Amino acid sequence: MNKNTICLWYNKDAEDAARFYAETFPDSEVGTVIRAPGDYPDGVEGDVLVVEFTVAGVACVGLNGGPHFKHNESFSFQISTEDQEETDRYWNAIVGNGGEESECGWCRDRWGISWQITPRTLMEALKVGGAEAKRAFDVMMTMKKIDVAAIDAARRG
């Protein structure tokens, strides 16, 4: 058992979410699926209660706790990408599987989890600071999915 694990609350489909993440992101897998040993407020004995999984190397637990709590953008996974192809692959997987686009490289999967699909070049520009960071930031603010070529052009001025 990991010392630190992120617990994500789902209504009833933690296992579906975990399987999607495992199929989508490298270094991801579904581990143990734990079924409820008895009835509980939002389920019955035998329902999937907890799913242990890993997303891009990060240990997670999906808890099927019912409809009481909703996800929001105050928590997100940030996935670093190397190029436009990788950016497109993750973005399209999330948005194309019932998710939705947001702004500045953010999108939300069909379970309500927020993702930042962030090309390495954008973070490098922001770390440099100064005029280069400002140009990259300004162009990023006009985007939904990040356009790597536009960020690189902004970095060059």
Short mmCIF file of N, CA and C in Angstrom, two decimals:
data_model
loop_
_atom_site.label_atom_id
_atom_site.label_comp_id
_atom_site.label_asym_id
_atom_site.label_seq_id
_atom_site.Cartn_x
_atom_site.Cartn_y
_atom_site.Cartn_z
N MET A 1 0.85 -1.18 0.00
CA MET A 1 0.00 0.00 0.00
C MET A 1 0.89 1.24 0.00
N ASN A 2 0.55 2.20 -0.83
CA ASN A 2 1.30 3.45 -0.90
C ASN A 2 1.05 4.29 0.36
N LYS A 3 2.06 5.04 0.74
CA LYS A 3 1.94 5.93 1.89
C LYS A 3 1.00 7.10 1.58
N ASN A 4 1.03 7.58 0.34
CA ASN A 4 0.20 8.71 -0.07
C ASN A 4 -0.53 8.33 -1.36
N THR A 5 -1.83 8.38 -1.33
CA THR A 5 -2.66 8.02 -2.48
C THR A 5 -3.74 9.07 -2.65
N ILE A 6 -3.98 9.47 -3.88
CA ILE A 6 -5.06 10.41 -4.17
C ILE A 6 -6.37 9.62 -4.22
N CYS A 7 -7.36 10.08 -3.47
CA CYS A 7 -8.68 9.44 -3.48
C CYS A 7 -9.63 10.31 -4.27
N LEU A 8 -10.21 9.74 -5.29
CA LEU A 8 -11.17 10.44 -6.15
C LEU A 8 -12.57 9.86 -5.93
N TRP A 9 -13.53 10.71 -5.75
CA TRP A 9 -14.90 10.31 -5.45
C TRP A 9 -15.67 10.20 -6.77
N TYR A 10 -16.33 9.09 -6.96
CA TYR A 10 -17.18 8.87 -8.14
C TYR A 10 -18.58 8.51 -7.66
N ASN A 11 -19.53 8.64 -8.55
CA ASN A 11 -20.89 8.25 -8.22
C ASN A 11 -20.95 6.72 -8.14
N LYS A 12 -20.84 6.06 -9.28
CA LYS A 12 -20.87 4.61 -9.32
C LYS A 12 -19.94 4.01 -10.36
N ASP A 13 -19.10 4.83 -10.97
CA ASP A 13 -18.34 4.32 -12.11
C ASP A 13 -16.83 4.51 -11.98
N ALA A 14 -16.31 4.34 -10.78
CA ALA A 14 -14.86 4.45 -10.56
C ALA A 14 -14.09 3.43 -11.40
N GLU A 15 -14.62 2.23 -11.53
CA GLU A 15 -13.90 1.21 -12.30
C GLU A 15 -13.84 1.59 -13.78
N ASP A 16 -14.92 2.11 -14.35
CA ASP A 16 -14.90 2.56 -15.74
C ASP A 16 -13.88 3.66 -15.94
N ALA A 17 -13.84 4.62 -15.02
CA ALA A 17 -12.88 5.72 -15.12
C ALA A 17 -11.45 5.18 -15.04
N ALA A 18 -11.19 4.30 -14.08
CA ALA A 18 -9.84 3.75 -13.92
C ALA A 18 -9.40 3.00 -15.18
N ARG A 19 -10.30 2.24 -15.77
CA ARG A 19 -9.95 1.50 -17.00
C ARG A 19 -9.67 2.45 -18.16
N PHE A 20 -10.44 3.52 -18.26
CA PHE A 20 -10.19 4.53 -19.30
C PHE A 20 -8.82 5.16 -19.11
N TYR A 21 -8.49 5.56 -17.89
CA TYR A 21 -7.19 6.18 -17.63
C TYR A 21 -6.05 5.21 -17.96
N ALA A 22 -6.22 3.94 -17.59
CA ALA A 22 -5.18 2.94 -17.85
C ALA A 22 -4.98 2.72 -19.35
N GLU A 23 -6.04 2.82 -20.12
CA GLU A 23 -5.94 2.67 -21.58
C GLU A 23 -5.37 3.91 -22.25
N THR A 24 -5.50 5.06 -21.62
CA THR A 24 -5.16 6.34 -22.24
C THR A 24 -3.74 6.80 -21.93
N PHE A 25 -3.29 6.64 -20.70
CA PHE A 25 -2.02 7.21 -20.27
C PHE A 25 -0.98 6.13 -19.99
N PRO A 26 0.26 6.34 -20.47
CA PRO A 26 1.31 5.38 -20.14
C PRO A 26 1.56 5.37 -18.63
N ASP A 27 2.16 4.30 -18.16
CA ASP A 27 2.47 4.11 -16.75
C ASP A 27 1.20 4.20 -15.91
N SER A 28 0.12 3.62 -16.43
CA SER A 28 -1.17 3.61 -15.75
C SER A 28 -1.70 2.19 -15.75
N GLU A 29 -2.40 1.84 -14.68
CA GLU A 29 -2.99 0.50 -14.61
C GLU A 29 -4.10 0.47 -13.59
N VAL A 30 -4.95 -0.54 -13.74
CA VAL A 30 -6.00 -0.81 -12.76
C VAL A 30 -5.47 -1.89 -11.84
N GLY A 31 -5.57 -1.65 -10.56
CA GLY A 31 -5.13 -2.63 -9.57
C GLY A 31 -6.32 -3.37 -9.00
N THR A 32 -6.39 -3.42 -7.71
CA THR A 32 -7.42 -4.17 -7.01
C THR A 32 -8.77 -3.48 -7.10
N VAL A 33 -9.80 -4.28 -7.35
CA VAL A 33 -11.19 -3.82 -7.32
C VAL A 33 -11.82 -4.44 -6.08
N ILE A 34 -12.28 -3.59 -5.18
CA ILE A 34 -12.84 -4.05 -3.91
C ILE A 34 -14.35 -3.87 -3.95
N ARG A 35 -15.04 -4.93 -3.64
CA ARG A 35 -16.51 -4.90 -3.64
C ARG A 35 -17.03 -4.69 -2.22
N ALA A 36 -18.17 -4.05 -2.11
CA ALA A 36 -18.76 -3.75 -0.80
C ALA A 36 -19.13 -5.05 -0.09
N PRO A 37 -18.69 -5.20 1.16
CA PRO A 37 -19.02 -6.41 1.91
C PRO A 37 -20.44 -6.40 2.48
N GLY A 38 -21.11 -5.27 2.33
CA GLY A 38 -22.48 -5.14 2.81
C GLY A 38 -23.14 -3.95 2.16
N ASP A 39 -24.41 -3.76 2.40
CA ASP A 39 -25.13 -2.61 1.86
C ASP A 39 -24.59 -1.33 2.49
N TYR A 40 -24.68 -0.24 1.75
CA TYR A 40 -24.26 1.07 2.26
C TYR A 40 -25.19 2.11 1.65
N PRO A 41 -25.14 3.36 2.10
CA PRO A 41 -26.16 4.35 1.68
C PRO A 41 -26.38 4.46 0.17
N ASP A 42 -25.32 4.32 -0.64
CA ASP A 42 -25.51 4.50 -2.09
C ASP A 42 -25.22 3.22 -2.88
N GLY A 43 -25.29 2.08 -2.24
CA GLY A 43 -25.05 0.84 -2.94
C GLY A 43 -25.40 -0.37 -2.12
N VAL A 44 -25.20 -1.51 -2.72
CA VAL A 44 -25.54 -2.76 -2.06
C VAL A 44 -24.34 -3.69 -2.04
N GLU A 45 -24.42 -4.67 -1.21
CA GLU A 45 -23.37 -5.68 -1.10
C GLU A 45 -23.02 -6.20 -2.50
N GLY A 46 -21.72 -6.25 -2.78
CA GLY A 46 -21.24 -6.75 -4.06
C GLY A 46 -20.95 -5.67 -5.09
N ASP A 47 -21.48 -4.47 -4.89
CA ASP A 47 -21.15 -3.36 -5.80
C ASP A 47 -19.67 -3.03 -5.68
N VAL A 48 -19.09 -2.50 -6.76
CA VAL A 48 -17.72 -2.01 -6.69
C VAL A 48 -17.71 -0.81 -5.75
N LEU A 49 -16.90 -0.90 -4.71
CA LEU A 49 -16.81 0.16 -3.72
C LEU A 49 -15.55 1.00 -3.93
N VAL A 50 -14.40 0.33 -4.12
CA VAL A 50 -13.11 1.00 -4.24
C VAL A 50 -12.33 0.35 -5.37
N VAL A 51 -11.65 1.19 -6.15
CA VAL A 51 -10.76 0.71 -7.22
C VAL A 51 -9.40 1.36 -7.00
N GLU A 52 -8.38 0.52 -6.87
CA GLU A 52 -7.02 1.03 -6.80
C GLU A 52 -6.49 1.12 -8.22
N PHE A 53 -5.89 2.27 -8.58
CA PHE A 53 -5.35 2.43 -9.92
C PHE A 53 -4.21 3.43 -9.91
N THR A 54 -3.48 3.45 -11.00
CA THR A 54 -2.37 4.38 -11.18
C THR A 54 -2.61 5.16 -12.45
N VAL A 55 -2.41 6.48 -12.40
CA VAL A 55 -2.51 7.35 -13.57
C VAL A 55 -1.16 8.01 -13.77
N ALA A 56 -0.50 7.68 -14.88
CA ALA A 56 0.81 8.27 -15.19
C ALA A 56 1.75 8.22 -13.98
N GLY A 57 1.76 7.07 -13.32
CA GLY A 57 2.65 6.87 -12.19
C GLY A 57 2.14 7.36 -10.85
N VAL A 58 0.97 7.98 -10.81
CA VAL A 58 0.41 8.52 -9.57
C VAL A 58 -0.61 7.53 -9.01
N ALA A 59 -0.39 7.10 -7.76
CA ALA A 59 -1.30 6.16 -7.11
C ALA A 59 -2.62 6.85 -6.77
N CYS A 60 -3.71 6.18 -7.13
CA CYS A 60 -5.05 6.72 -6.89
C CYS A 60 -5.96 5.62 -6.36
N VAL A 61 -7.02 6.05 -5.71
CA VAL A 61 -8.11 5.18 -5.32
C VAL A 61 -9.37 5.85 -5.80
N GLY A 62 -10.22 5.09 -6.48
CA GLY A 62 -11.53 5.58 -6.87
C GLY A 62 -12.55 5.04 -5.89
N LEU A 63 -13.31 5.90 -5.27
CA LEU A 63 -14.32 5.53 -4.30
C LEU A 63 -15.70 5.79 -4.90
N ASN A 64 -16.51 4.76 -5.00
CA ASN A 64 -17.89 4.94 -5.46
C ASN A 64 -18.74 5.35 -4.28
N GLY A 65 -18.75 6.65 -4.00
CA GLY A 65 -19.41 7.18 -2.81
C GLY A 65 -20.80 7.72 -3.06
N GLY A 66 -21.25 7.75 -4.31
CA GLY A 66 -22.57 8.27 -4.59
C GLY A 66 -22.52 9.68 -5.15
N PRO A 67 -23.68 10.28 -5.34
CA PRO A 67 -23.79 11.58 -6.04
C PRO A 67 -23.59 12.80 -5.16
N HIS A 68 -23.15 12.63 -3.94
CA HIS A 68 -23.13 13.74 -2.98
C HIS A 68 -22.10 14.82 -3.26
N PHE A 69 -20.96 14.46 -3.84
CA PHE A 69 -19.90 15.43 -4.07
C PHE A 69 -19.53 15.45 -5.54
N LYS A 70 -19.33 16.63 -6.08
CA LYS A 70 -18.98 16.80 -7.49
C LYS A 70 -17.55 17.31 -7.60
N HIS A 71 -16.87 16.89 -8.65
CA HIS A 71 -15.52 17.37 -8.93
C HIS A 71 -15.58 18.80 -9.44
N ASN A 72 -14.49 19.54 -9.24
CA ASN A 72 -14.37 20.87 -9.83
C ASN A 72 -12.90 21.13 -10.17
N GLU A 73 -12.63 22.26 -10.78
CA GLU A 73 -11.29 22.57 -11.27
C GLU A 73 -10.26 22.84 -10.17
N SER A 74 -10.68 22.85 -8.91
CA SER A 74 -9.70 23.07 -7.85
C SER A 74 -8.77 21.87 -7.69
N PHE A 75 -9.11 20.76 -8.33
CA PHE A 75 -8.23 19.59 -8.42
C PHE A 75 -8.14 19.20 -9.88
N SER A 76 -6.92 18.97 -10.36
CA SER A 76 -6.75 18.49 -11.73
C SER A 76 -5.48 17.67 -11.82
N PHE A 77 -5.44 16.81 -12.83
CA PHE A 77 -4.21 16.13 -13.20
C PHE A 77 -3.53 17.00 -14.26
N GLN A 78 -2.25 17.23 -14.13
CA GLN A 78 -1.51 17.95 -15.15
C GLN A 78 -0.62 16.93 -15.86
N ILE A 79 -0.86 16.76 -17.15
CA ILE A 79 -0.12 15.81 -17.95
C ILE A 79 0.81 16.60 -18.87
N SER A 80 2.10 16.40 -18.71
CA SER A 80 3.10 17.08 -19.53
C SER A 80 3.26 16.33 -20.85
N THR A 81 3.25 17.09 -21.95
CA THR A 81 3.39 16.47 -23.27
C THR A 81 4.63 17.03 -23.97
N GLU A 82 5.16 16.24 -24.87
CA GLU A 82 6.38 16.61 -25.59
C GLU A 82 6.12 17.36 -26.88
N ASP A 83 4.98 17.12 -27.52
CA ASP A 83 4.73 17.70 -28.84
C ASP A 83 3.23 17.77 -29.11
N GLN A 84 2.87 18.26 -30.29
CA GLN A 84 1.46 18.42 -30.63
C GLN A 84 0.77 17.07 -30.76
N GLU A 85 1.46 16.08 -31.28
CA GLU A 85 0.85 14.76 -31.45
C GLU A 85 0.41 14.18 -30.10
N GLU A 86 1.29 14.27 -29.11
CA GLU A 86 0.95 13.75 -27.79
C GLU A 86 -0.15 14.60 -27.15
N THR A 87 -0.07 15.91 -27.31
CA THR A 87 -1.10 16.81 -26.79
C THR A 87 -2.45 16.45 -27.39
N ASP A 88 -2.49 16.29 -28.70
CA ASP A 88 -3.74 15.94 -29.39
C ASP A 88 -4.28 14.59 -28.92
N ARG A 89 -3.39 13.62 -28.77
CA ARG A 89 -3.82 12.27 -28.39
C ARG A 89 -4.55 12.28 -27.04
N TYR A 90 -3.96 12.93 -26.04
CA TYR A 90 -4.61 12.95 -24.72
C TYR A 90 -5.87 13.81 -24.72
N TRP A 91 -5.76 14.98 -25.32
CA TRP A 91 -6.92 15.89 -25.39
C TRP A 91 -8.09 15.21 -26.08
N ASN A 92 -7.83 14.62 -27.23
CA ASN A 92 -8.90 13.99 -28.00
C ASN A 92 -9.47 12.78 -27.28
N ALA A 93 -8.64 12.04 -26.56
CA ALA A 93 -9.14 10.90 -25.80
C ALA A 93 -10.11 11.36 -24.71
N ILE A 94 -9.75 12.40 -24.00
CA ILE A 94 -10.60 12.89 -22.91
C ILE A 94 -11.86 13.55 -23.45
N VAL A 95 -11.70 14.50 -24.35
CA VAL A 95 -12.85 15.25 -24.88
C VAL A 95 -13.72 14.34 -25.74
N GLY A 96 -13.10 13.46 -26.52
CA GLY A 96 -13.85 12.59 -27.41
C GLY A 96 -14.55 11.43 -26.73
N ASN A 97 -14.31 11.25 -25.45
CA ASN A 97 -14.95 10.17 -24.70
C ASN A 97 -15.98 10.74 -23.72
N GLY A 98 -16.72 11.73 -24.18
CA GLY A 98 -17.77 12.31 -23.35
C GLY A 98 -17.32 13.45 -22.48
N GLY A 99 -16.06 13.90 -22.64
CA GLY A 99 -15.56 15.02 -21.86
C GLY A 99 -15.91 16.34 -22.50
N GLU A 100 -15.31 17.40 -21.98
CA GLU A 100 -15.56 18.72 -22.57
C GLU A 100 -14.32 19.59 -22.48
N GLU A 101 -14.22 20.48 -23.45
CA GLU A 101 -13.10 21.42 -23.50
C GLU A 101 -13.32 22.53 -22.50
N SER A 102 -12.20 23.08 -22.04
CA SER A 102 -12.24 24.27 -21.23
C SER A 102 -11.22 25.23 -21.83
N GLU A 103 -10.62 26.06 -21.04
CA GLU A 103 -9.69 27.08 -21.52
C GLU A 103 -8.25 26.75 -21.15
N CYS A 104 -7.31 27.25 -21.93
CA CYS A 104 -5.88 27.26 -21.59
C CYS A 104 -5.29 25.88 -21.32
N GLY A 105 -5.73 24.90 -22.11
CA GLY A 105 -5.19 23.55 -21.97
C GLY A 105 -5.92 22.68 -20.97
N TRP A 106 -7.02 23.18 -20.43
CA TRP A 106 -7.81 22.40 -19.48
C TRP A 106 -8.97 21.74 -20.20
N CYS A 107 -9.27 20.51 -19.77
CA CYS A 107 -10.47 19.83 -20.22
C CYS A 107 -10.98 18.98 -19.06
N ARG A 108 -12.18 18.46 -19.22
CA ARG A 108 -12.80 17.68 -18.16
C ARG A 108 -13.26 16.36 -18.76
N ASP A 109 -12.98 15.25 -18.06
CA ASP A 109 -13.44 13.97 -18.57
C ASP A 109 -14.91 13.76 -18.24
N ARG A 110 -15.49 12.69 -18.73
CA ARG A 110 -16.93 12.47 -18.56
C ARG A 110 -17.33 12.20 -17.11
N TRP A 111 -16.36 11.96 -16.23
CA TRP A 111 -16.63 11.75 -14.82
C TRP A 111 -16.46 13.04 -14.03
N GLY A 112 -16.07 14.12 -14.70
CA GLY A 112 -15.94 15.42 -14.05
C GLY A 112 -14.54 15.75 -13.56
N ILE A 113 -13.56 14.86 -13.77
CA ILE A 113 -12.18 15.13 -13.37
C ILE A 113 -11.55 16.09 -14.37
N SER A 114 -10.89 17.11 -13.87
CA SER A 114 -10.22 18.09 -14.73
C SER A 114 -8.79 17.66 -15.04
N TRP A 115 -8.38 17.96 -16.25
CA TRP A 115 -7.05 17.62 -16.75
C TRP A 115 -6.44 18.85 -17.38
N GLN A 116 -5.16 19.05 -17.13
CA GLN A 116 -4.39 20.08 -17.83
C GLN A 116 -3.45 19.33 -18.78
N ILE A 117 -3.68 19.46 -20.05
CA ILE A 117 -2.81 18.83 -21.04
C ILE A 117 -1.82 19.92 -21.46
N THR A 118 -0.60 19.82 -20.91
CA THR A 118 0.33 20.94 -20.91
C THR A 118 1.62 20.60 -21.65
N PRO A 119 1.80 21.14 -22.85
CA PRO A 119 3.06 20.92 -23.56
C PRO A 119 4.26 21.47 -22.78
N ARG A 120 5.32 20.72 -22.79
CA ARG A 120 6.56 21.10 -22.10
C ARG A 120 7.01 22.50 -22.50
N THR A 121 6.88 22.86 -23.79
CA THR A 121 7.35 24.16 -24.27
C THR A 121 6.64 25.33 -23.58
N LEU A 122 5.37 25.14 -23.22
CA LEU A 122 4.63 26.19 -22.51
C LEU A 122 5.22 26.41 -21.12
N MET A 123 5.44 25.34 -20.39
CA MET A 123 6.00 25.47 -19.04
C MET A 123 7.42 26.03 -19.08
N GLU A 124 8.19 25.63 -20.09
CA GLU A 124 9.54 26.17 -20.22
C GLU A 124 9.49 27.68 -20.45
N ALA A 125 8.57 28.13 -21.30
CA ALA A 125 8.45 29.57 -21.56
C ALA A 125 8.08 30.33 -20.30
N LEU A 126 7.15 29.79 -19.53
CA LEU A 126 6.72 30.47 -18.31
C LEU A 126 7.85 30.53 -17.28
N LYS A 127 8.66 29.49 -17.23
CA LYS A 127 9.80 29.47 -16.29
C LYS A 127 10.88 30.48 -16.67
N VAL A 128 11.04 30.74 -17.97
CA VAL A 128 12.04 31.70 -18.44
C VAL A 128 11.71 33.10 -17.91
N GLY A 129 10.42 33.41 -17.89
CA GLY A 129 9.99 34.72 -17.41
C GLY A 129 10.16 35.80 -18.46
N GLY A 130 9.95 37.03 -18.07
CA GLY A 130 10.15 38.18 -18.94
C GLY A 130 9.22 38.20 -20.14
N ALA A 131 9.73 38.81 -21.21
CA ALA A 131 8.94 39.01 -22.43
C ALA A 131 8.54 37.69 -23.07
N GLU A 132 9.45 36.72 -23.04
CA GLU A 132 9.14 35.41 -23.64
C GLU A 132 7.95 34.76 -22.93
N ALA A 133 7.96 34.78 -21.62
CA ALA A 133 6.85 34.22 -20.84
C ALA A 133 5.55 34.97 -21.12
N LYS A 134 5.64 36.28 -21.20
CA LYS A 134 4.44 37.10 -21.45
C LYS A 134 3.84 36.77 -22.82
N ARG A 135 4.68 36.64 -23.84
CA ARG A 135 4.17 36.32 -25.18
C ARG A 135 3.50 34.94 -25.19
N ALA A 136 4.15 33.96 -24.58
CA ALA A 136 3.58 32.60 -24.55
C ALA A 136 2.29 32.59 -23.74
N PHE A 137 2.28 33.28 -22.63
CA PHE A 137 1.10 33.37 -21.78
C PHE A 137 -0.07 34.02 -22.53
N ASP A 138 0.21 35.14 -23.20
CA ASP A 138 -0.85 35.85 -23.92
C ASP A 138 -1.47 34.99 -25.00
N VAL A 139 -0.65 34.24 -25.75
CA VAL A 139 -1.21 33.40 -26.81
C VAL A 139 -1.95 32.21 -26.20
N MET A 140 -1.44 31.66 -25.09
CA MET A 140 -2.12 30.55 -24.42
C MET A 140 -3.52 30.96 -23.96
N MET A 141 -3.65 32.20 -23.50
CA MET A 141 -4.94 32.68 -23.00
C MET A 141 -6.03 32.71 -24.07
N THR A 142 -5.66 32.59 -25.34
CA THR A 142 -6.65 32.59 -26.43
C THR A 142 -7.05 31.17 -26.83
N MET A 143 -6.46 30.16 -26.21
CA MET A 143 -6.63 28.77 -26.66
C MET A 143 -7.53 27.96 -25.74
N LYS A 144 -8.04 26.89 -26.30
CA LYS A 144 -8.61 25.80 -25.52
C LYS A 144 -7.51 24.75 -25.47
N LYS A 145 -7.44 23.86 -26.47
CA LYS A 145 -6.31 22.92 -26.56
C LYS A 145 -5.08 23.72 -26.96
N ILE A 146 -3.96 23.44 -26.33
CA ILE A 146 -2.74 24.20 -26.60
C ILE A 146 -2.18 23.85 -27.98
N ASP A 147 -1.86 24.89 -28.74
CA ASP A 147 -1.24 24.78 -30.05
C ASP A 147 0.27 24.98 -29.86
N VAL A 148 1.01 23.89 -29.95
CA VAL A 148 2.45 23.92 -29.68
C VAL A 148 3.17 24.87 -30.63
N ALA A 149 2.84 24.84 -31.91
CA ALA A 149 3.51 25.72 -32.89
C ALA A 149 3.27 27.19 -32.54
N ALA A 150 2.06 27.53 -32.10
CA ALA A 150 1.76 28.93 -31.74
C ALA A 150 2.54 29.34 -30.48
N ILE A 151 2.67 28.43 -29.53
CA ILE A 151 3.46 28.74 -28.33
C ILE A 151 4.93 28.93 -28.71
N ASP A 152 5.45 28.03 -29.55
CA ASP A 152 6.85 28.15 -29.98
C ASP A 152 7.09 29.46 -30.75
N ALA A 153 6.14 29.84 -31.61
CA ALA A 153 6.28 31.10 -32.35
C ALA A 153 6.26 32.28 -31.39
N ALA A 154 5.38 32.24 -30.39
CA ALA A 154 5.32 33.32 -29.41
C ALA A 154 6.61 33.40 -28.61
N ARG A 155 7.19 32.27 -28.30
CA ARG A 155 8.46 32.26 -27.56
C ARG A 155 9.56 32.96 -28.36
N ARG A 156 9.56 32.76 -29.65
CA ARG A 156 10.59 33.37 -30.52
C ARG A 156 10.34 34.86 -30.73
N GLY A 157 9.10 35.27 -30.52
CA GLY A 157 8.79 36.69 -30.71
C GLY A 157 8.37 36.94 -32.08
#
